[in-house]
Amino acid sequence: MIEFRDVGKRFADGTVGLESLSLTAREGEITVLVGPSGCGKTTSLRTVNRMVEPTSGSVHLAGQDVAEADPALLRRGIGYVIQQAGLFPHRRVIDNVATVPVLQGLPRREARARAAEVLERVGLDGAMAQRWPAQLSGGQQQRVGVARALAGDAPVLLMDEPFSAVDPVVRVELQDELLRLQADLGKTILFVTHDIDEAIRLGDRVAVLRVGGRLAQFAPPDELLAAPVDDFVSGFVGRDRGYRRLGFVPATALRLVDLPTRADENGSSGVPGEWTVLLDGAERPAAWLGPDGARHDLGSVYVTDGADAASDGAGTLRGALDAALSSPAGRGVAVDGAGRYRGGVDTDDVLALLDRGAP
Amino acid sequence: MRAFGYEIDELVVDHVLLAVVPVLLGLVIALPLGWWAHRSRGARRVLVPLSGALYTIPSLALIVFIPVLLATPILSPLNVLVTLTIYAVALLVRSVAEALDSVSDTVTTAAVAVGYRPTGLLLGVQLPLAVPVLTAGVRVASVTTFSMVTVGALVGVQSLGTLMTDGFQQDYTAMVVTGIVGSIALAFVFDALWLGLGRSLTPWSRARAGV
């Protein structure tokens, strides 16, 4: 647990970095600090490992005031991921990751064994271990940065805009990776970003900060989307928030409908006059067959269980609506976590659910 | 090897010692000063111009003045050694500061964040990464020192410069040329050694994607 108690920071030149921040990042959760530049999010992050000393208030880590800890020892017990990875260019990947175990006093051989384990955990194979950081792509460097932060086995991770320097596709991969790791590891993570979509995707709770480190709202992401407290937050959360919020609403009351299906074989014909789903050998939908006998793209599918991180059992209303709207047939295709055909999603059913105020 | 009435081997060894020792000593003295200048804006404003100003003192004046200061015999090679060390420091303080400046902030921030203390940070991260820029500075200091050693011959301290002073007096061109070519050649050899040392310390700097 990380606790900010009335933390203020006035810099030597008189600028106010933080006015008075009070906030608790809960054990085992991802707490995201988000806000425009100058809102003090990085400053507040750095008060946790004493890279910035507050001028008022205090920060407590697992109940201990960090001001009483030796800064270097404190930092060795907190994982830190920096923007652009901040890898040591003169050390091979494996030794970058082994840095913290070595600082913690582990013999080099054991530290490297530990580093190899962690590298595997973040999805980097053994061949990468002997490379220099300059030989890696941005996404790979960032993975190594995460591995380095995990190698010390710290219960707390601080992440300062870790994914902002990579391209959008890789960023989503890295975000998924983090969520997967977090499901296994259950670290207490304080994550700083200026990207509200990233905040909503990753955060168990999201703190929106105004300039000067004033807390505008601190809430779970769906609450932030549903009920922004003021114009600043709603402006920051952005457009389409009603639609985006459907991504947090499980479609428990949605009944699947039966659709005509056929095995996808050479020259297979559909049910006359109807839209038919073609299934491959593993029962996975492959395409639509139109009433005219032409093949059509499937559109996006509604995933009913398990595979969607935001759901437990049912998929999300956003997934259902998107499947229905993107299908050429007027009805969407539902699949299970393994991609097998489960049924159809009727647009009218989804709209009726929305109409009943399901969210 | 004997030529022009001198043991050339001895002159070469003297020349090398008089040139290499001051550069090494200069580096040892310049490292903490340069680190200080790198860390503190105030220290930099004093140290860098001050060390630069040392360079404006005429070398002959310094060589003659040092015995007064240190109470060394006027003909002692120590006077040349100290003089050249002062010049090496003058050149290297700025080099060390700039070499440390060249290390990316992101990297030093990351090093502090994982729990390095200042000494570990300097020795384990900053210095190794400063080597490319530092090598460039040391090479300049080395070449300069090799050519300045010859000035010592004017006050009777032996080096390849002795062949030049004596050659001039005897109006013996081959002797003068041997001194000049020899001291230039030594400067080149040690420049290559410094370059090689710098490269062997920085295999990472030549690593590129796909290698």
mmCIF file of C-alpha atoms in Angstrom, chain A residues 46 49 51 70-73 75-78 80 82-92 99-100 103 131-132 134-136 148, chain B residues 105-117 120-121 123-126 128-129 201-211:
data_model
loop_
_atom_site.group_PDB
_atom_site.id
_atom_site.type_symbol
_atom_site.label_atom_id
_atom_site.label_comp_id
_atom_site.label_asym_id
_atom_site.label_seq_id
_atom_site.Cartn_x
_atom_site.Cartn_y
_atom_site.Cartn_z
ATOM 1 C CA ARG A 46 9.198 10.199 -7.387
ATOM 2 C CA ASN A 49 11.291 6.389 -3.798
ATOM 3 C CA MET A 51 14.009 10.892 -5.883
ATOM 4 C CA ASP A 70 17.911 4.950 3.520
ATOM 5 C CA PRO A 71 17.200 6.198 -0.026
ATOM 6 C CA ALA A 72 19.400 3.670 -1.863
ATOM 7 C CA LEU A 73 18.053 0.705 0.121
ATOM 8 C CA ARG A 75 14.955 2.183 -4.050
ATOM 9 C CA ARG A 76 16.376 -1.339 -4.280
ATOM 10 C CA GLY A 77 13.091 -2.505 -2.769
ATOM 11 C CA ILE A 78 10.908 -0.672 -5.303
ATOM 12 C CA TYR A 80 11.033 1.430 -11.259
ATOM 13 C CA ILE A 82 11.220 4.757 -16.702
ATOM 14 C CA GLN A 83 10.162 6.273 -20.016
ATOM 15 C CA GLN A 84 12.336 4.999 -22.902
ATOM 16 C CA ALA A 85 13.379 2.097 -20.673
ATOM 17 C CA GLY A 86 16.590 3.813 -19.447
ATOM 18 C CA LEU A 87 18.616 0.653 -19.963
ATOM 19 C CA PHE A 88 22.357 0.754 -19.284
ATOM 20 C CA PRO A 89 23.863 0.816 -22.803
ATOM 21 C CA HIS A 90 27.146 -0.710 -21.600
ATOM 22 C CA ARG A 91 25.608 -3.828 -20.109
ATOM 23 C CA ARG A 92 24.153 -6.780 -21.941
ATOM 24 C CA THR A 99 21.429 -5.017 -11.774
ATOM 25 C CA VAL A 100 19.090 -4.927 -8.799
ATOM 26 C CA LEU A 103 22.967 -4.367 -5.803
ATOM 27 C CA ARG A 131 22.475 -8.628 -26.759
ATOM 28 C CA TRP A 132 23.343 -5.026 -26.093
ATOM 29 C CA ALA A 134 21.158 -0.854 -28.766
ATOM 30 C CA GLN A 135 20.388 -4.070 -30.634
ATOM 31 C CA LEU A 136 16.777 -4.208 -29.420
ATOM 32 C CA ARG A 148 14.717 -5.117 -14.613
ATOM 33 C CA ASP B 105 19.982 11.741 -18.093
ATOM 34 C CA THR B 106 17.534 8.908 -18.610
ATOM 35 C CA VAL B 107 20.295 6.403 -17.855
ATOM 36 C CA THR B 108 21.568 8.166 -14.738
ATOM 37 C CA THR B 109 17.996 8.659 -13.503
ATOM 38 C CA ALA B 110 17.333 4.954 -14.013
ATOM 39 C CA ALA B 111 20.542 4.110 -12.148
ATOM 40 C CA VAL B 112 19.558 6.279 -9.181
ATOM 41 C CA ALA B 113 16.060 4.777 -9.247
ATOM 42 C CA VAL B 114 17.307 1.183 -9.007
ATOM 43 C CA GLY B 115 19.347 2.141 -5.944
ATOM 44 C CA TYR B 116 22.890 3.129 -6.916
ATOM 45 C CA ARG B 117 24.735 5.293 -4.419
ATOM 46 C CA GLY B 120 28.617 3.179 -7.465
ATOM 47 C CA LEU B 121 26.833 5.397 -9.960
ATOM 48 C CA LEU B 123 32.206 3.926 -11.195
ATOM 49 C CA GLY B 124 29.573 1.505 -12.438
ATOM 50 C CA VAL B 125 27.534 3.636 -14.819
ATOM 51 C CA GLN B 126 28.782 7.156 -15.494
ATOM 52 C CA PRO B 128 32.056 3.458 -18.316
ATOM 53 C CA LEU B 129 29.564 5.403 -20.424
ATOM 54 C CA LEU B 201 36.437 -0.668 -23.062
ATOM 55 C CA THR B 202 33.346 0.137 -25.141
ATOM 56 C CA PRO B 203 32.264 -2.895 -27.175
ATOM 57 C CA TRP B 204 28.670 -1.752 -26.621
ATOM 58 C CA SER B 205 29.207 1.505 -28.515
ATOM 59 C CA ARG B 206 29.624 -0.381 -31.783
ATOM 60 C CA ALA B 207 26.544 -2.587 -31.280
ATOM 61 C CA ARG B 208 23.728 -1.802 -33.648
ATOM 62 C CA ALA B 209 20.365 -3.392 -34.335
ATOM 63 C CA GLY B 210 20.605 -6.721 -36.113
ATOM 64 C CA VAL B 211 24.243 -7.348 -35.192
#
